[in-house]
Every structure is written in structure tokens, then in C-alpha cells.
Coordinates of C-alpha atoms in Angstrom, one line a residue:
Chain A
M1 CA 27.0 15.1 -82.1
H2 CA 26.5 18.9 -82.1
S3 CA 25.7 20.2 -78.7
N4 CA 22.8 22.3 -79.9
R5 CA 20.5 20.1 -81.9
G6 CA 18.6 22.0 -84.6
V7 CA 14.9 22.6 -84.5
L8 CA 12.5 20.8 -86.8
I9 CA 9.9 23.4 -88.0
V10 CA 6.8 22.0 -89.7
I11 CA 5.1 24.6 -91.8
S12 CA 1.7 23.4 -92.8
G13 CA -1.8 24.5 -93.6
P14 CA -4.4 24.4 -96.4
S15 CA -3.3 24.5 -100.0
G16 CA -3.1 28.1 -101.1
A17 CA -2.4 29.6 -97.7
G18 CA 1.0 30.7 -98.8
K19 CA 3.3 28.1 -97.0
G20 CA 5.7 28.0 -99.9
T21 CA 6.2 31.8 -100.1
I22 CA 6.9 32.0 -96.4
C23 CA 9.4 29.1 -96.5
K24 CA 11.2 30.7 -99.5
A25 CA 11.6 34.0 -97.6
L26 CA 12.9 32.2 -94.5
L27 CA 15.5 30.3 -96.5
E28 CA 16.7 33.5 -98.2
K29 CA 17.1 35.4 -95.0
H30 CA 18.6 32.7 -92.7
D31 CA 21.9 30.8 -93.3
N32 CA 21.1 28.3 -90.6
I33 CA 17.7 27.3 -91.9
Y34 CA 17.5 24.4 -94.4
I35 CA 14.5 23.1 -96.2
S36 CA 13.7 19.4 -96.4
V37 CA 13.3 18.5 -100.1
S38 CA 10.3 16.2 -100.4
A39 CA 10.0 13.3 -102.7
T40 CA 6.9 13.0 -105.0
T41 CA 5.4 10.9 -107.7
R42 CA 3.6 13.8 -109.3
S43 CA 4.9 15.3 -112.6
P44 CA 7.2 18.3 -112.3
R45 CA 5.5 21.7 -112.9
E46 CA 7.1 24.1 -115.3
G47 CA 10.4 25.3 -113.9
E48 CA 10.6 22.8 -111.1
I49 CA 14.1 21.3 -110.6
E50 CA 14.9 17.7 -109.5
G51 CA 16.5 17.8 -106.0
V52 CA 15.7 21.4 -105.5
N53 CA 11.9 21.6 -105.6
Y54 CA 11.3 17.9 -105.2
Y55 CA 12.9 14.5 -105.7
F56 CA 10.6 13.2 -108.5
L57 CA 10.2 9.5 -108.1
T58 CA 8.3 6.8 -110.0
K59 CA 5.5 5.2 -108.1
E60 CA 7.6 2.0 -107.8
A61 CA 10.6 3.8 -106.4
F62 CA 8.4 5.7 -103.9
E63 CA 6.8 2.4 -102.7
Q64 CA 10.2 0.8 -102.2
K65 CA 11.3 3.7 -100.0
V66 CA 8.1 3.4 -98.0
N67 CA 8.8 -0.3 -97.5
E68 CA 12.3 0.5 -96.3
N69 CA 10.8 2.9 -93.7
G70 CA 12.7 5.7 -95.4
F71 CA 10.1 8.5 -95.0
L72 CA 9.4 10.7 -92.0
E73 CA 5.9 11.0 -93.4
Y74 CA 4.2 10.3 -96.7
A75 CA 0.8 10.9 -98.0
N76 CA -1.5 10.6 -101.0
V77 CA -2.7 14.0 -101.9
H78 CA -5.0 14.5 -104.8
G79 CA -3.8 11.2 -106.2
N80 CA -0.1 11.7 -106.0
F81 CA 2.4 10.6 -103.3
Y82 CA 4.5 13.1 -101.3
G83 CA 7.0 12.1 -98.7
T84 CA 9.9 13.5 -96.6
P85 CA 13.1 11.4 -96.7
K86 CA 14.1 10.6 -93.2
V87 CA 17.9 10.4 -93.3
N88 CA 18.6 14.0 -94.6
V89 CA 16.4 15.6 -91.9
E90 CA 18.1 13.7 -89.0
K91 CA 21.5 14.5 -90.3
M92 CA 20.8 18.2 -90.5
L93 CA 19.2 18.4 -87.1
E94 CA 22.2 16.6 -85.5
E95 CA 24.5 19.1 -87.2
G96 CA 22.7 21.9 -85.4
K97 CA 20.8 23.1 -88.5
D98 CA 17.2 24.2 -88.3
V99 CA 15.1 22.2 -90.8
I100 CA 11.8 23.4 -92.3
L101 CA 9.3 20.9 -93.5
E102 CA 6.8 22.4 -95.8
I103 CA 4.1 19.8 -95.9
D104 CA 0.4 19.2 -96.1
I105 CA -1.7 18.6 -93.0
Q106 CA -1.8 14.8 -93.4
G107 CA 1.9 14.7 -93.4
A108 CA 2.3 17.1 -90.5
L109 CA 0.1 15.0 -88.3
Q110 CA 2.3 11.9 -89.1
V111 CA 5.4 13.9 -88.3
K112 CA 3.8 15.0 -85.0
E113 CA 3.4 11.4 -83.9
N114 CA 7.1 10.6 -84.4
F115 CA 8.7 14.0 -83.6
K116 CA 7.1 15.5 -80.5
E117 CA 9.9 18.0 -80.3
G118 CA 9.0 19.5 -83.7
V119 CA 7.5 22.9 -83.9
F120 CA 4.2 22.8 -85.7
I121 CA 3.1 26.0 -87.4
F122 CA -0.2 26.3 -89.2
I123 CA -0.4 28.9 -91.9
L124 CA -3.8 30.5 -92.2
P125 CA -5.0 32.5 -95.2
P126 CA -6.2 36.0 -94.3
S127 CA -9.7 34.9 -95.2
M128 CA -11.4 32.1 -97.0
E129 CA -12.2 34.5 -99.9
E130 CA -8.5 35.2 -100.2
L131 CA -7.7 31.5 -100.1
K132 CA -10.0 30.9 -103.1
K133 CA -8.4 33.6 -105.1
R134 CA -4.9 32.2 -104.4
I135 CA -5.9 28.7 -105.4
I136 CA -7.4 30.0 -108.6
K137 CA -4.4 32.3 -109.3
R138 CA -2.0 29.3 -109.2
G139 CA -3.7 28.3 -112.4
S140 CA -2.2 24.9 -112.9
E141 CA -5.3 22.9 -111.9
T142 CA -8.3 21.5 -113.8
E143 CA -11.7 22.8 -112.7
E144 CA -12.4 19.5 -110.9
S145 CA -9.1 19.6 -109.0
L146 CA -9.8 23.2 -108.1
M147 CA -13.1 22.2 -106.5
T148 CA -11.4 19.4 -104.6
R149 CA -8.8 21.9 -103.3
F150 CA -11.5 24.4 -102.2
K151 CA -13.3 21.7 -100.2
N152 CA -10.2 20.3 -98.7
A153 CA -9.0 23.7 -97.7
Y154 CA -12.2 24.4 -95.9
K155 CA -12.0 21.1 -94.0
E156 CA -8.4 21.5 -93.3
I157 CA -8.7 24.8 -91.4
N158 CA -10.2 22.8 -88.5
Y159 CA -6.9 21.0 -88.0
V160 CA -5.3 24.2 -86.6
S161 CA -6.1 22.9 -83.1
K162 CA -3.6 20.1 -83.6
Y163 CA -0.7 22.6 -84.1
N164 CA 1.4 24.6 -81.7
Y165 CA 1.2 27.9 -83.5
A166 CA -1.1 29.6 -86.0
V167 CA 0.2 32.4 -88.3
V168 CA -2.2 34.3 -90.4
N169 CA -0.5 35.0 -93.8
D170 CA -1.9 38.5 -94.1
T171 CA 1.2 40.3 -95.3
L172 CA 4.3 38.2 -96.1
E173 CA 6.7 40.3 -94.1
L174 CA 4.6 40.0 -90.9
A175 CA 4.0 36.3 -91.4
V176 CA 7.7 35.6 -91.9
S177 CA 8.6 37.8 -88.9
K178 CA 6.2 35.8 -86.7
V179 CA 7.7 32.5 -87.8
E180 CA 11.2 33.9 -87.1
S181 CA 10.0 34.8 -83.6
I182 CA 8.5 31.4 -83.1
I183 CA 11.9 29.7 -84.0
A184 CA 13.8 32.1 -81.7
A185 CA 11.4 31.6 -78.8
E186 CA 11.5 27.8 -79.2
K187 CA 15.2 27.9 -78.7
C188 CA 14.7 29.5 -75.3
R189 CA 12.0 27.0 -74.2
V190 CA 13.2 25.4 -71.0
D191 CA 12.0 21.9 -72.0
R192 CA 14.0 22.1 -75.2
I193 CA 17.1 23.5 -73.4
K194 CA 16.9 20.6 -70.9
E195 CA 16.8 18.1 -73.8
N196 CA 19.8 19.8 -75.5
T197 CA 21.7 20.4 -72.3
I198 CA 22.5 23.9 -73.6
L199 CA 22.6 25.1 -70.1
D200 CA 25.0 22.4 -69.1
S201 CA 27.5 22.5 -71.9
K202 CA 27.3 25.9 -73.4
E203 CA 26.7 28.4 -70.7
G204 CA 29.0 26.7 -68.2
L205 CA 26.4 26.5 -65.6
I206 CA 26.4 22.8 -64.9
H207 CA 28.7 23.0 -61.9
E208 CA 26.8 25.9 -60.4
Q209 CA 23.5 24.2 -61.0
L210 CA 24.5 21.0 -59.3
Y211 CA 26.6 22.6 -56.6
D212 CA 24.3 23.9 -53.9
Chain B
M1 CA -13.9 43.5 -73.0
H2 CA -11.1 43.8 -75.5
S3 CA -11.2 41.0 -78.0
N4 CA -7.4 40.3 -77.7
R5 CA -6.5 40.0 -74.1
G6 CA -2.9 41.1 -73.4
V7 CA -0.2 38.7 -72.3
L8 CA 1.2 38.6 -68.8
I9 CA 5.0 38.3 -69.0
V10 CA 6.8 37.3 -65.9
I11 CA 10.5 38.3 -66.0
S12 CA 12.3 36.6 -63.1
G13 CA 15.6 35.1 -62.1
P14 CA 18.3 35.5 -59.6
S15 CA 19.1 38.9 -58.1
G16 CA 21.8 40.5 -60.3
A17 CA 21.0 38.6 -63.5
G18 CA 19.8 41.9 -65.2
K19 CA 16.0 41.6 -65.1
G20 CA 15.6 45.3 -64.5
T21 CA 17.7 46.4 -67.4
I22 CA 15.9 44.1 -69.8
C23 CA 12.5 45.3 -68.7
K24 CA 13.5 48.9 -69.0
A25 CA 14.7 48.3 -72.6
L26 CA 11.4 46.5 -73.4
L27 CA 9.3 49.4 -72.0
E28 CA 11.3 52.0 -74.0
K29 CA 10.9 50.1 -77.3
H30 CA 7.3 49.0 -77.1
D31 CA 4.2 51.2 -76.7
N32 CA 1.9 48.2 -75.9
I33 CA 4.0 46.8 -73.1
Y34 CA 3.3 48.1 -69.6
I35 CA 5.1 47.3 -66.4
S36 CA 3.4 46.4 -63.2
V37 CA 4.6 48.6 -60.4
S38 CA 5.2 46.6 -57.3
A39 CA 4.5 47.6 -53.7
T40 CA 7.2 47.2 -51.2
T41 CA 8.0 47.9 -47.5
R42 CA 11.7 48.5 -48.1
S43 CA 13.1 52.0 -48.1
P44 CA 13.5 53.8 -51.4
R45 CA 17.0 53.7 -52.9
E46 CA 18.4 57.0 -54.1
G47 CA 16.5 58.3 -57.2
E48 CA 13.6 55.9 -56.8
I49 CA 10.2 57.5 -57.3
E50 CA 6.9 56.6 -55.6
G51 CA 4.5 55.0 -58.1
V52 CA 7.2 54.7 -60.8
N53 CA 9.8 52.3 -59.3
Y54 CA 7.6 51.1 -56.4
Y55 CA 4.6 51.9 -54.3
F56 CA 6.4 52.4 -51.0
L57 CA 4.1 51.2 -48.2
T58 CA 4.4 50.9 -44.5
K59 CA 4.3 47.4 -43.1
E60 CA 0.9 48.0 -41.7
A61 CA -0.5 49.2 -45.1
F62 CA 1.1 46.3 -46.8
E63 CA -0.5 43.8 -44.4
Q64 CA -3.9 45.3 -44.8
K65 CA -3.6 44.9 -48.6
V66 CA -2.6 41.2 -48.0
N67 CA -5.7 40.7 -45.9
E68 CA -7.9 42.2 -48.6
N69 CA -6.4 39.7 -51.1
G70 CA -5.1 42.7 -53.1
F71 CA -1.9 41.1 -54.3
L72 CA -1.3 38.8 -57.2
E73 CA 1.8 37.6 -55.3
Y74 CA 3.8 38.9 -52.4
A75 CA 6.9 37.7 -50.6
N76 CA 9.4 38.5 -48.0
V77 CA 12.8 39.0 -49.6
H78 CA 15.8 39.8 -47.5
G79 CA 13.5 41.0 -44.7
N80 CA 11.3 43.3 -46.8
F81 CA 7.9 42.7 -48.3
Y82 CA 7.3 43.0 -52.1
G83 CA 4.0 42.5 -53.8
T84 CA 2.1 43.0 -57.1
P85 CA -1.2 44.8 -56.8
K86 CA -3.8 42.7 -58.5
V87 CA -6.3 45.2 -59.8
N88 CA -4.0 47.2 -62.1
V89 CA -2.6 44.1 -63.8
E90 CA -6.1 42.7 -64.5
K91 CA -7.3 46.0 -65.9
M92 CA -4.4 46.3 -68.3
L93 CA -4.7 42.7 -69.6
E94 CA -8.4 43.2 -70.3
E95 CA -7.6 46.4 -72.2
G96 CA -5.3 44.3 -74.5
K97 CA -2.1 45.6 -73.0
D98 CA 0.9 43.3 -72.4
V99 CA 2.0 43.5 -68.8
I100 CA 5.5 42.7 -67.5
L101 CA 6.0 41.6 -64.0
E102 CA 9.6 41.9 -62.9
I103 CA 9.6 39.8 -59.8
D104 CA 11.8 37.5 -57.7
I105 CA 11.4 33.7 -58.0
Q106 CA 9.2 33.3 -54.9
G107 CA 6.8 35.8 -56.4
A108 CA 6.9 34.2 -59.9
L109 CA 6.0 30.8 -58.5
Q110 CA 3.0 32.3 -56.7
V111 CA 1.9 34.0 -59.9
K112 CA 2.3 30.7 -61.8
E113 CA -0.2 29.0 -59.5
N114 CA -2.8 31.6 -60.1
F115 CA -2.1 32.6 -63.7
K116 CA -1.4 29.5 -65.8
E117 CA -1.7 31.6 -69.0
G118 CA 1.3 33.8 -67.9
V119 CA 4.6 33.5 -69.8
F120 CA 7.3 32.7 -67.4
I121 CA 10.8 33.9 -68.5
F122 CA 13.9 33.1 -66.4
I123 CA 16.8 35.5 -66.9
L124 CA 20.2 33.8 -66.5
P125 CA 23.4 35.6 -65.9
P126 CA 26.1 34.8 -68.5
S127 CA 28.1 33.0 -65.8
M128 CA 28.1 32.8 -62.0
E129 CA 31.3 34.9 -61.9
E130 CA 29.5 37.7 -63.8
L131 CA 26.6 37.4 -61.5
K132 CA 28.9 38.0 -58.5
K133 CA 30.4 41.1 -60.2
R134 CA 26.9 42.5 -60.9
I135 CA 25.7 42.0 -57.3
I136 CA 28.9 43.7 -56.0
K137 CA 28.7 46.5 -58.5
R138 CA 25.2 47.4 -57.4
G139 CA 26.9 48.5 -54.2
S140 CA 23.9 49.3 -52.1
E141 CA 24.3 46.3 -49.9
T142 CA 26.1 45.5 -46.6
E143 CA 28.7 42.7 -46.8
E144 CA 26.3 40.4 -44.9
S145 CA 23.4 41.0 -47.4
L146 CA 25.9 40.6 -50.3
M147 CA 26.7 37.1 -49.0
T148 CA 23.0 36.3 -48.6
R149 CA 22.4 37.4 -52.2
F150 CA 25.2 35.3 -53.5
K151 CA 24.0 32.2 -51.8
N152 CA 20.4 32.9 -52.8
A153 CA 21.4 33.5 -56.4
Y154 CA 23.2 30.1 -56.5
K155 CA 20.2 28.3 -55.2
E156 CA 17.7 30.2 -57.3
I157 CA 19.4 29.1 -60.6
N158 CA 17.8 25.7 -60.0
Y159 CA 14.3 27.1 -60.3
V160 CA 14.8 27.6 -64.1
S161 CA 13.0 24.3 -64.6
K162 CA 9.8 25.8 -63.3
Y163 CA 9.8 28.4 -66.1
N164 CA 8.6 28.3 -69.7
Y165 CA 11.6 30.1 -71.1
A166 CA 15.3 30.7 -70.2
V167 CA 17.1 33.7 -71.6
V168 CA 20.8 34.1 -70.9
N169 CA 21.6 37.8 -70.4
D170 CA 24.9 37.8 -72.2
T171 CA 24.4 41.0 -74.3
L172 CA 21.5 43.2 -73.5
E173 CA 20.4 43.6 -77.2
L174 CA 20.3 39.8 -77.7
A175 CA 18.5 39.2 -74.5
V176 CA 15.9 41.8 -75.3
S177 CA 15.4 40.5 -78.8
K178 CA 14.8 37.0 -77.4
V179 CA 12.2 38.2 -75.0
E180 CA 10.5 40.1 -77.9
S181 CA 10.5 36.9 -79.9
I182 CA 9.0 35.0 -77.0
I183 CA 6.2 37.6 -76.7
A184 CA 5.5 37.6 -80.4
A185 CA 5.5 33.8 -80.5
E186 CA 3.2 33.4 -77.5
K187 CA 0.6 35.5 -79.4
C188 CA 0.7 32.9 -82.1
R189 CA 0.2 29.9 -79.8
V190 CA -2.9 28.0 -80.7
D191 CA -3.8 27.4 -77.1
R192 CA -3.7 31.1 -76.4
I193 CA -5.6 32.0 -79.6
K194 CA -8.4 29.6 -78.7
E195 CA -8.7 31.2 -75.3
N196 CA -8.8 34.7 -76.8
T197 CA -10.9 33.6 -79.7
I198 CA -8.7 35.7 -82.0
L199 CA -9.5 33.3 -84.8
D200 CA -13.2 33.7 -84.2
S201 CA -13.5 37.4 -83.9
K202 CA -10.5 39.0 -85.6
E203 CA -9.8 36.9 -88.6
G204 CA -13.4 36.3 -89.5
L205 CA -12.9 32.6 -89.7
I206 CA -15.5 31.5 -87.2
H207 CA -18.1 30.7 -89.8
E208 CA -15.7 28.9 -92.1
Q209 CA -14.3 26.9 -89.2
L210 CA -17.7 25.7 -88.0
Y211 CA -19.2 25.3 -91.4
D212 CA -18.1 22.1 -92.9

């Protein structure tokens, strides 16, 4: 096992807050950050690639994986299933890689129950007006599903209190920089260092710490 | 009162770990970070300026301030008193300034009792050998006080578990960057945002959060 286990970073928040853009920027900038590719039963949008954007599963295949306890979390969002395959995430963390989960709030709360050491970041839109604009701009929704998304987004803002961090996605650069700071800071947290025994193994301080 | 209260950052750790150098670099780089100038009863070292490095007080004046409850913390270190005047720190935090306290471990633990919202950062030397070199290099100590400092530094490393963050001062640039990340991340912490009502006042979300 790698001496420094990676950090699981859960990027979540209401639909349209800009989670995806932030994750994309993080992945481009950092070699040690990996994204967990989710599985879904929804149809691919234009340009989406199997195994890159999502693993596109039939409902039957998805249910089988659920029964095998193969998801870190899964949820039914707007009538489609989304889930995070467990085995990939565990493997990457053990190899010392930082793993980002970009998931909706229902999923994040499930992960929180199982992964207390995860870092839970809630992405907030700059304002609710801006959130509306972004959801409309996405343009791949029927009017009915748009209304559902608006209402859900309003409700979902309240879940910020369940998270460790809140980042307002006002400008992309600033939001990305805040998430970078959060990851760097988390690696310095004493509770996390104790778990990972960084101080013991890496900094060569075990002897001096124990020897008094 | 300023809507965003500043963050109190306590930079602490064993003598010789490089706390002072890190604080100096932070102050030079950031306009919104202020250092709390301590009071002390020890004699000024060469080049130290009253009101900049320390407020140099007589023992009598120091004791009077203790009796007036005028210190955030105070301690007897190697036979001299050091203390953090309370009123200046409070004023700066209320004005939205981030305040650094560079203090020894005894002092930091006192501050922790009174200021739970403080951010407690423990600066670690790259190794105990390096720590010895740094203490010797400082060269303003008698041989006896050197030995006392060595022994204290060894014991003090154990106090890392009482802190929120540990930063190994391997290279100055990296250590400073980690402290900067910690400060930026703390400003995104949901617990802190709730206290400061940043979400309510600044992001204009209060209505939307309450309105469901």
C-alpha cells in the first residue's frame, strides 16, 4: 500500500452550479487528480464518450451492480440512475492518487455515510438568477424537466450545511483556486496525517516523537 | 461590524522550526494579513525594534496587564514572559483582517481554549537533526539554554496532535504555500461561513435559502 493514501474529493451542488467545469479545469491542471467516471442509465448526450464521460449501462446491468454492492453511491435523478463504481475509486486512493467525485447531492450524502475521510465541497452558483440562466443555457432539457431542475436546485442549496466546504462559482479561476487550496490544506490536516502516518514514515519523525 | 470577520491563524511549533521566517514571508506577500505583536519581558536582541518585533515590558508592567486580563495568552518561556495583547487582535479580526499569532506551544494551547474558531498550525522542522542545526545557528544562546531548547523541542513535537494542521518546513516556499492554502480553505469552511453569515449577507442567498 502507498504510504500516503490519496484524498477523496466530493464536488457536489445543485445542477447548473458549474461542478463539471470546475472538475474539468482541475483535471487539466493536476497530474495527480483523477476523476471517478460514473455509471448511468441515461442516454448519452451529443459528444459524450463511453468510459470517459460515463459508463452507459442498461437498467438491468445497473441493477445487477447494485445487488453486488458495487457502487459507492447511486441515485435516481430525474428518472435516471447514476452511480459511482466502488472498486476503481478504492484502487486509485490506495495508489496515492486524489480522486474527484462529481456527483449530485443525494449521492454525496450517501458517500458521506461510508467515507467520513472524504472532503465534501459544495459548489454554489453566484446567485439564483445565474443558476437559472445556466440551466436554461444547457439547453438539452424539455420545459418540464427545466422546471423540475429549478425547483430541485432551490431546495438543494439548503444541503450546503452537510458539507465541509462551500465554494461560490463566481469566476472559474477563483473557484478552481479555492478547491486547490482546500485539497492542499486537507493534506496538512493533523487528523488526516495521523491516519496516513505521514509523520511516521515520510518525515522520519517516528523515533523522535516516541523517544522522550 | 465587518460582515466577514477575519481569521485568527496561530503559527506555532518547537523553537527553531522556522515559524518566524514563514510568518515574515506571509506578511510580505499578503496585504490582508497582520501579525500580532507580542509583549515580552526579555531583553531585546540586536536589531529588534519596540512595537515591531515586540512590546518590551518590565516585569511589573507585564504583571499589571495580566491582572487586567489584557492578554489572550501569556507564558513563561525559558524564564521570560511572553504574551499576546488581547485588544489589538480583536479589533483587527472585527475589521475583517486576518491575524497571525506566532507563539510558542504553551501560548497556542491557551489561545485554543479561548478561541475555538482559530486555525492552529504546527510548524515542523524537516528533521530533528535540522532542528538542532537551526537552534545552534541562531547563536544567541548560552550552552545551557541551548540544551534546554533541544530538550523542549523534542518534547514539543508531541503537541502536534493538539493542532488542526501540520506543515513541515522543508523548503520555505512550499511551507508558505501550504499555510496560504490553509487560510484560503478555512475561509470556505461551511462552519466558519455559517458563523460569519457570508452566505447570507455577501452572496445574496439568504432569501433563497430560507424560501423553499
